Structure formats: C-alpha cells, structure tokens
Coordinates of C-alpha atoms in Angstrom, one line a residue:
X198 CA 0.0 0.0 0.0
X199 CA 2.8 2.4 0.9
X200 CA 4.6 1.8 -2.3
X201 CA 1.4 2.3 -4.3
X202 CA 0.8 5.6 -2.6
X203 CA 4.4 6.7 -3.3
X204 CA 3.9 5.7 -7.0
X205 CA 0.7 7.7 -7.3
X206 CA 2.4 10.7 -5.7
X207 CA 5.3 10.5 -8.2
X208 CA 2.8 10.4 -11.1
X209 CA 0.9 13.3 -9.7
X210 CA 4.1 15.3 -9.3
X211 CA 4.9 14.6 -13.0
X212 CA 1.5 15.9 -14.0
X213 CA 2.0 19.0 -11.9
X214 CA 5.3 19.7 -13.7
X215 CA 3.6 19.3 -17.1
X216 CA 0.8 21.8 -16.4
X217 CA 2.5 24.3 -14.0
X218 CA 5.6 25.2 -16.0
X219 CA 5.0 28.0 -18.6
X220 CA 6.1 27.7 -22.2
X221 CA 5.3 25.7 -25.3
X222 CA 5.0 21.9 -25.2
X223 CA 8.0 20.2 -26.7
X224 CA 8.9 16.5 -27.0
X225 CA 12.4 16.4 -25.6
X226 CA 14.9 13.7 -24.9
X227 CA 16.4 12.9 -21.5
X228 CA 20.0 13.7 -20.6
X229 CA 21.6 13.4 -17.2
X230 CA 23.4 16.3 -15.6
X231 CA 27.0 15.4 -15.1
X232 CA 28.1 18.6 -13.4
X233 CA 31.8 18.8 -13.6
X234 CA 34.4 21.6 -14.0
X235 CA 32.9 25.0 -14.0
X236 CA 32.6 26.8 -17.4
X237 CA 33.9 30.3 -17.5
X238 CA 31.0 32.3 -19.0
X239 CA 31.1 35.8 -20.5
X240 CA 30.0 38.5 -18.1
X241 CA 27.9 41.5 -19.4
X242 CA 27.9 44.9 -17.8
X243 CA 26.2 44.9 -14.4
X244 CA 22.7 46.3 -14.2
X245 CA 22.2 49.0 -11.6
X246 CA 19.6 48.4 -8.9
X247 CA 20.5 44.7 -8.3
X248 CA 18.3 43.3 -11.1
X249 CA 14.6 42.9 -11.4
X250 CA 12.0 41.7 -8.9
X251 CA 12.8 41.0 -5.3
X252 CA 16.3 39.7 -5.9
X253 CA 19.0 41.9 -4.3
X254 CA 22.8 41.7 -4.3
X255 CA 24.0 39.3 -1.6
X256 CA 27.5 40.9 -1.4
X257 CA 30.2 42.6 -3.5
X258 CA 33.3 41.1 -5.1
X259 CA 36.5 43.2 -5.2
X260 CA 37.9 43.4 -8.6
X261 CA 41.3 41.9 -9.6
X262 CA 42.7 42.6 -13.0
X263 CA 44.8 40.2 -15.1
X264 CA 45.0 38.5 -18.5
X265 CA 41.4 38.4 -19.9
X266 CA 40.3 36.9 -23.2
X267 CA 38.3 39.8 -24.8
X268 CA 36.5 37.8 -27.5
X269 CA 32.9 38.9 -28.0
X270 CA 33.7 42.1 -26.2
X271 CA 34.0 40.5 -22.8
X272 CA 34.1 43.0 -19.9
X273 CA 37.3 42.4 -17.9
X274 CA 37.7 43.1 -14.2
X275 CA 39.2 46.4 -13.0
X276 CA 41.4 46.3 -10.0
X277 CA 39.7 47.7 -6.9
X278 CA 36.3 48.0 -8.5
X279 CA 33.4 46.5 -6.5
X280 CA 31.1 44.1 -8.4
X281 CA 27.7 43.0 -7.1
X282 CA 27.1 39.3 -6.4
X283 CA 23.7 37.6 -6.7
X284 CA 22.5 34.2 -5.3
X285 CA 19.1 34.7 -6.7
X286 CA 17.4 35.7 -10.0
X287 CA 14.0 37.3 -10.8
X288 CA 11.0 35.0 -10.8
X289 CA 10.5 32.8 -13.9
X290 CA 7.3 33.4 -15.9
X291 CA 5.9 32.6 -19.3
X292 CA 7.8 35.7 -20.6
X293 CA 10.8 36.2 -18.3
X294 CA 12.6 39.5 -19.1
X295 CA 16.4 38.9 -19.5
X296 CA 19.5 40.2 -21.1
X297 CA 20.9 38.0 -23.9
X298 CA 24.7 38.1 -24.1
X299 CA 27.0 36.2 -26.5
X300 CA 29.4 33.5 -25.5
X301 CA 31.5 30.8 -27.2
X302 CA 31.2 27.4 -25.5
X303 CA 33.8 26.0 -27.9
X304 CA 37.3 24.9 -26.9
X305 CA 39.5 27.9 -26.7
X306 CA 36.6 30.4 -26.8
X307 CA 36.0 33.1 -24.2
X308 CA 33.8 30.7 -22.2
X309 CA 36.9 29.0 -20.9
X310 CA 36.6 25.4 -19.7
X311 CA 34.0 22.7 -20.4
X312 CA 30.3 23.4 -19.7
X313 CA 29.1 23.0 -16.1
X314 CA 26.1 20.7 -16.8
X315 CA 27.6 18.1 -19.1
X316 CA 31.4 18.5 -18.9
X317 CA 31.6 19.1 -22.7
X318 CA 32.6 21.9 -25.1
X319 CA 29.9 23.0 -27.7
X320 CA 30.4 24.3 -31.2
X321 CA 29.3 27.9 -32.0
X322 CA 26.6 26.5 -34.2
X323 CA 24.9 24.6 -31.4
X324 CA 21.8 26.1 -29.8
X325 CA 23.1 26.3 -26.2
X326 CA 22.9 28.8 -23.4
X327 CA 24.2 29.5 -19.9
X328 CA 21.8 31.0 -17.2
X329 CA 22.5 33.2 -14.3
X330 CA 23.2 31.3 -11.1
X331 CA 19.7 31.8 -9.6
X332 CA 17.9 30.6 -12.7
X333 CA 20.2 27.7 -13.2
X334 CA 19.9 26.0 -9.8
X335 CA 18.9 28.3 -6.9
X336 CA 15.2 29.0 -7.5
X337 CA 14.1 25.4 -6.7
X338 CA 14.6 24.1 -10.2
X339 CA 17.8 22.6 -11.6
X340 CA 17.7 23.6 -15.3
X341 CA 20.9 21.7 -16.3
X342 CA 20.3 20.0 -19.7
X343 CA 16.7 21.3 -19.9
X344 CA 15.3 23.3 -22.9
X345 CA 14.3 27.0 -22.7
X346 CA 12.6 29.1 -25.3
X347 CA 14.3 32.5 -26.0
X348 CA 12.3 35.1 -27.9
X349 CA 13.0 38.5 -29.4
X350 CA 11.3 40.6 -32.0
X351 CA 8.7 38.0 -33.0
X352 CA 11.2 35.2 -33.4
X353 CA 12.0 32.5 -30.9
X354 CA 14.5 29.6 -30.6
X355 CA 14.6 26.6 -28.3
X356 CA 18.0 26.1 -26.8
X357 CA 19.6 23.7 -24.3
X358 CA 20.9 24.9 -20.9
X359 CA 24.5 23.6 -20.6
X360 CA 26.2 26.0 -18.3
X361 CA 26.0 28.6 -15.5
X362 CA 26.7 32.3 -15.9
X363 CA 28.2 32.7 -12.5
X364 CA 26.6 35.5 -10.6
X365 CA 28.7 35.0 -7.4
X366 CA 32.3 34.5 -8.4
X367 CA 34.6 36.1 -10.9
X368 CA 37.8 38.1 -11.4
X369 CA 40.0 35.0 -11.3
X370 CA 41.6 32.7 -13.9
X371 CA 38.7 30.3 -13.7
X372 CA 36.3 33.1 -14.9
X373 CA 38.7 34.7 -17.5
X374 CA 39.1 37.6 -15.0
X375 CA 35.6 38.7 -15.8
X376 CA 33.2 40.0 -13.1
X377 CA 30.2 38.0 -11.8
X378 CA 27.2 37.9 -14.2
X379 CA 24.1 40.0 -13.3
X380 CA 21.2 38.0 -12.1
X381 CA 19.2 38.2 -15.3
X382 CA 21.4 36.9 -18.0
X383 CA 20.8 34.3 -20.8
X384 CA 24.3 33.8 -22.2
X385 CA 23.7 32.4 -25.7
X386 CA 26.0 30.8 -28.3
X387 CA 26.5 32.5 -31.7
X388 CA 24.0 29.9 -33.0
X389 CA 21.3 31.2 -30.7
X390 CA 22.0 34.8 -31.9
X391 CA 21.9 33.7 -35.5
X392 CA 18.6 31.8 -35.0
X393 CA 17.0 35.0 -33.6
X394 CA 18.3 37.0 -36.6
X395 CA 20.6 39.1 -34.3
X396 CA 24.0 40.5 -34.9
X397 CA 26.2 39.1 -32.1
X398 CA 28.5 42.1 -32.6
X399 CA 26.0 44.0 -30.5
X400 CA 26.9 41.9 -27.4
X401 CA 23.7 42.5 -25.4
X402 CA 20.0 42.7 -26.3
X403 CA 16.8 42.5 -24.3
X404 CA 14.9 39.2 -24.7
X405 CA 12.3 37.1 -22.9
X406 CA 12.6 33.4 -22.1
X407 CA 10.5 30.6 -20.6
X408 CA 10.9 26.9 -19.6
X409 CA 10.0 24.4 -22.3
X410 CA 7.6 21.8 -20.9
X411 CA 8.3 18.2 -21.2
X412 CA 5.9 16.8 -23.9
X413 CA 3.2 14.2 -23.6
X414 CA 5.4 11.4 -25.0
X415 CA 8.2 12.2 -22.6
X416 CA 5.7 12.2 -19.7
X417 CA 4.3 8.8 -20.7
X418 CA 7.9 7.5 -20.8
X419 CA 8.5 8.8 -17.3
X420 CA 5.3 7.3 -16.0
X421 CA 6.2 3.9 -17.6
X422 CA 9.6 4.1 -16.0
X423 CA 8.0 4.8 -12.6
X424 CA 5.9 1.6 -13.0
X425 CA 9.0 -0.5 -13.7
X426 CA 11.8 -1.6 -11.6
X427 CA 13.3 1.8 -12.0
X428 CA 10.7 3.1 -9.6
X429 CA 12.3 1.0 -6.8
X430 CA 15.7 2.6 -7.6
X431 CA 14.1 6.0 -7.5
X432 CA 12.5 5.4 -4.2
X433 CA 15.7 4.2 -2.7
X434 CA 17.5 7.3 -3.9
X435 CA 14.9 9.6 -2.2
X436 CA 16.7 11.8 0.3
X437 CA 20.1 10.9 -1.0
X438 CA 22.4 13.9 -1.9
X439 CA 25.1 13.1 -4.3
X440 CA 28.0 15.2 -5.6
X441 CA 27.0 17.4 -8.5
X442 CA 30.6 18.0 -9.7
X443 CA 34.2 18.3 -8.8
X444 CA 36.4 21.3 -8.1
X445 CA 40.0 21.2 -9.3
X446 CA 42.2 22.1 -6.3
X447 CA 44.4 25.2 -6.2
X448 CA 46.9 25.8 -3.3
X449 CA 47.4 29.2 -1.8
X450 CA 47.8 31.0 1.5
X451 CA 45.7 29.1 3.9
X452 CA 45.2 30.4 7.5
X453 CA 45.7 27.4 9.7
X454 CA 44.6 28.5 13.2
X455 CA 41.9 25.8 13.6
X456 CA 43.9 23.2 11.6
X457 CA 41.7 23.4 8.4
X458 CA 42.1 21.1 5.4
X459 CA 43.9 23.2 2.9
X460 CA 43.6 22.8 -0.9
X461 CA 46.2 20.8 -2.9
X462 CA 47.0 21.6 -6.5
X463 CA 45.4 19.1 -8.9
X464 CA 43.3 17.3 -6.3
X465 CA 39.6 16.9 -7.2
X466 CA 37.1 18.0 -4.5
X467 CA 33.4 17.0 -4.6
X468 CA 30.8 19.8 -4.9
X469 CA 27.3 19.6 -3.4
X470 CA 24.2 21.7 -4.2
X471 CA 22.2 19.7 -1.7
X472 CA 22.3 18.3 1.8
X473 CA 20.5 15.4 3.5
X474 CA 16.9 15.9 4.6
X475 CA 16.4 17.9 7.8
X476 CA 14.6 15.9 10.5
X477 CA 14.0 16.2 14.3
X478 CA 17.4 14.7 14.8
X479 CA 19.5 15.4 11.7
X480 CA 22.8 13.6 11.6
X481 CA 25.8 15.9 10.9
X482 CA 29.5 16.5 11.4
X483 CA 30.5 19.3 13.7
X484 CA 33.6 21.2 12.6
X485 CA 35.5 24.0 14.3
X486 CA 35.6 27.5 12.8
X487 CA 36.5 31.0 14.0
X488 CA 34.1 33.7 12.8
X489 CA 36.5 36.5 14.1
X490 CA 38.2 38.9 11.7
X491 CA 41.6 37.6 10.4
X492 CA 40.9 34.0 11.4
X493 CA 40.3 30.9 9.3
X494 CA 36.6 31.8 8.7
X495 CA 37.7 34.4 6.1
X496 CA 35.4 37.4 5.5
X497 CA 32.4 38.6 7.4
X498 CA 29.5 36.2 7.9
X499 CA 27.2 36.0 5.0
X500 CA 23.9 36.5 6.9
X501 CA 24.7 39.7 8.6
X502 CA 28.0 40.9 7.0
X503 CA 29.6 40.9 10.5
X504 CA 32.3 39.1 12.4
X505 CA 31.5 37.2 15.5
X506 CA 33.6 36.6 18.6
X507 CA 34.8 33.1 19.5
X508 CA 32.6 33.4 22.6
X509 CA 29.4 33.7 20.6
X510 CA 27.2 30.6 19.9
X511 CA 27.1 30.8 16.1
X512 CA 27.4 28.3 13.3
X513 CA 27.6 28.0 9.5
X514 CA 25.6 25.3 7.6
X515 CA 26.4 23.4 4.5
X516 CA 25.0 25.0 1.3
X517 CA 22.0 22.7 1.0
X518 CA 20.9 23.3 4.6
X519 CA 21.7 27.0 4.4
X520 CA 19.0 27.2 1.7
X521 CA 20.2 30.3 0.0
X522 CA 20.1 32.3 3.3
X523 CA 16.7 31.0 4.2
X524 CA 18.0 29.8 7.6
X525 CA 19.9 33.0 8.3
X526 CA 19.3 34.2 11.9
X527 CA 17.5 31.0 12.9
X528 CA 18.5 29.2 16.1
X529 CA 19.2 25.5 15.8
X530 CA 19.6 22.9 18.6
X531 CA 22.9 20.9 18.4
X532 CA 23.2 17.7 20.5
X533 CA 26.3 15.5 21.3
X534 CA 27.1 13.1 24.0
X535 CA 24.0 13.9 26.0
X536 CA 24.6 17.7 25.9
X537 CA 22.7 20.3 23.8
X538 CA 23.2 23.9 22.9
X539 CA 21.3 26.5 20.9
X540 CA 23.3 28.4 18.3
X541 CA 22.5 31.1 15.7
X542 CA 23.0 30.5 11.9
X543 CA 25.1 33.3 10.6
X544 CA 27.0 31.9 7.7
X545 CA 27.2 29.3 4.9
X546 CA 29.8 26.5 4.9
X547 CA 30.1 26.6 1.1
X548 CA 29.7 23.1 -0.4
X549 CA 30.2 24.3 -4.0
X550 CA 33.0 26.7 -4.1
X551 CA 36.5 26.8 -2.5
X552 CA 40.2 26.7 -3.1
X553 CA 40.4 30.5 -3.5
X554 CA 41.1 33.5 -1.3
X555 CA 37.5 34.0 -0.3
X556 CA 37.4 30.5 1.1
X557 CA 40.9 30.6 2.8
X558 CA 42.1 28.2 0.1
X559 CA 40.1 25.5 1.8
X560 CA 38.1 22.9 -0.3
X561 CA 34.3 23.0 -0.5
X562 CA 32.5 21.8 2.7
X563 CA 30.9 18.4 2.8
X564 CA 27.1 18.4 2.5
X565 CA 26.5 17.5 6.1
X566 CA 28.5 20.1 8.1
X567 CA 27.6 22.3 11.1
X568 CA 30.7 24.6 11.3
X569 CA 30.7 25.9 14.8
X570 CA 32.4 28.6 16.9
X571 CA 34.7 27.5 19.8
X572 CA 31.9 28.6 22.2
X573 CA 29.6 25.9 20.7
X574 CA 32.3 23.3 21.2
X575 CA 32.8 24.4 24.8
X576 CA 29.1 24.4 25.5
X577 CA 28.9 20.7 24.3
X578 CA 31.9 19.8 26.4
X579 CA 33.9 18.8 23.3
X580 CA 37.6 18.8 22.8
X581 CA 38.4 21.4 20.0
X582 CA 41.6 19.7 19.2
X583 CA 39.6 16.7 17.8
X584 CA 38.3 19.1 15.1
X585 CA 35.3 16.9 14.0
X586 CA 32.5 15.2 15.9
X587 CA 29.4 13.4 15.0
X588 CA 26.3 15.3 16.2
X589 CA 22.6 15.7 15.5
X590 CA 20.8 19.0 15.0
X591 CA 17.2 20.2 14.6
X592 CA 15.4 23.5 14.0
X593 CA 14.1 25.3 17.1

C-alpha cells in the first residue's frame, strides 16, 4: 500500500510539472546532468539596482585585473572595483525578461573550460545557453540540460541549458578575469543569436525566455519508468544527496589557526548543491571555525555581514541546509554526548566553491556540516583539538 501511494504521488508530481511550467510543449529527450568543472562564462555589464523583482545583491566582489580573453567584447575586471554578487534571480514566468549576451562554448573560446552541466565543449553553431546562477539552480529548479525558449522581435528559438553564468564568483583565472554575471542573463551561443536574426557584434540585447515543458510522449515514458523496476531505484534514492561535480584544487595562502584542510594543487574536491533531509534529529558532522576577523573563517559572515567573537554561539551550515540564506538568523539545537546547545546560523559552509582567497584556500565543505564557533564546542563539552565530531541538530 505504501509503495502504491508513493507511486501515485510520483505520477501526480509529474503531471504538476507538465501543467504548471510555462512555455510551449515540446517532446524532448532525456539527458543526465554530469556537473563537472565550471565553465567560464562571459559577463555582461552589471545592471544597476540589483536586477529585477525582489532579488537583491548578496554581497560585493572586489575586482582583480589580469589577463582576460576579450573575444565577443568581454568585460574584464578592473582592480579595486566592487562588483555585485547575486545568489538569486528574478521569478521565472511565461515571458521572463532577460539580457541576452553572447558566449562561445567551444574549446579555446572566451567561455573557458567545459560546460558545467555536461562537462563538454559545444560548437558555436549549437543552440546552447548559460543561465545566471539563480535561474540555473537556486530557485528550486535545476535547469541543467533542460530546454528553454528564447524570444526577441517576434522570433524564438529553443536552446539547451548547458552552463552557468556565475553571478557570485569572478575576477579570477577560472572566470577569465571577468566579473560575476548580473542576475538576469541568458548567455547564448552564436548559434542562438543567428537563429534569432541578431548581430552578435551588439553583445547585449533584451529578450524574454521561458521553460519548455516536457511533452506528452516524454511524460508517458516517465510514468512507464516509474511503474517499472526503475521506480524502486528512484524510491531508494529519495533523500540521497550526491556530488554534482568536482572542483580542481588550487593551493594558496591558507590560515591554519583551527587546523583546516587546505587545498592541494590538482586534487579533485566534490561539490554539493544539496544536503541530507532535515529531521527532528538530523545527523551531521560538527567542525570548528572562528568567525572572528583575520581568522580561518575568512570574511564577514554572509547572513549579517559581520564578524563574531569566538565566545558567541554561532554556526555555519552546508549549502543545502543553508538554503540560499533561508535559515539566516535561525536558532538550531545541536546535540552531542547527552549535551545540547542552541546556536544562531550566521554563515554558509560553502559546499560548491572553495580553493580561493574568499574561502581561505580550503576545499568545499561536505554536504552535512555544522561549522561551529569555539563557544559551541565548549558548551557541548567537546575537545576542540579533535576538530570533527558526529552530532545531531534540529530546528528550534
């Protein structure tokens, strides 16, 4: 009975997807997202006012100038300039306003490395795009390898999402020393520009875009799969958070006050956009971090843009649990060895990015981390020299 109920819920969810997502119905194939090394997208000029809708800048990135491939008129970082960072994008509708920019996803083009979603290069004739960070993966929908419809001047084209136009990071070799993308960018291949009858020499043009709905045939295939043995595999995988890619290590100056794991050149570190489900007793690993200025925590805490004393009961959570700042300011209960303490969430333990100055040249966090101040460790009666302890946590 339980398995039948689960199957019916899965079918109902598929039907919801079919009828709730805006856009034209298309029969599309199925491709898996093999998120790998980050593509280096082109970055257009920042838009004042922090983008459209209710999405505001989450911080600023200080520019660092160096060698920058200027193909397609790329904007290169200026030393000392402050560039806005966005972890969100405007809401997606049937006609989502956006800025279309041009980018080469081919080997040796200004896009840099392989595409984020499928770990491949793509010819300039292919109809492929990159989306701003919020639209790609932070608005509740992972759009890797999905189709979107881009429209301008009465023409439209269906293109495949293969990459991220990074709205958070930039001004480094990995991003061609270009600034972070604004939060409303569709970064299209020359093939997309040509299909829309646009001159890619312009560099930027206002467009609208929408999700392309999986067609009836594709839905039937999904339902058929859910009724087969594949359904069992899917049910077993519910709640399982797997690595979405790997970050190539880069060594640098790593502050070692709390004995952190520092990045090594060439080592591959797993990246996670998710965390295990939160329950009334969520299993986690407690790690030690100083949120004070000049310590191994790096810059100010993301939630309040402030530093915190080692005597404060504060924590950072892995990216999936942090939920794009949704748990900022919340108090959580942490338990270990029969002791408990309440601590405030003030920061993210980044499970996606790392091995750079902003992250103290430490690798991305695991997906199950509660990174706590010395005060939390003391309150739980734990030895800070151990560095890692199995704990449980729950929301207050």
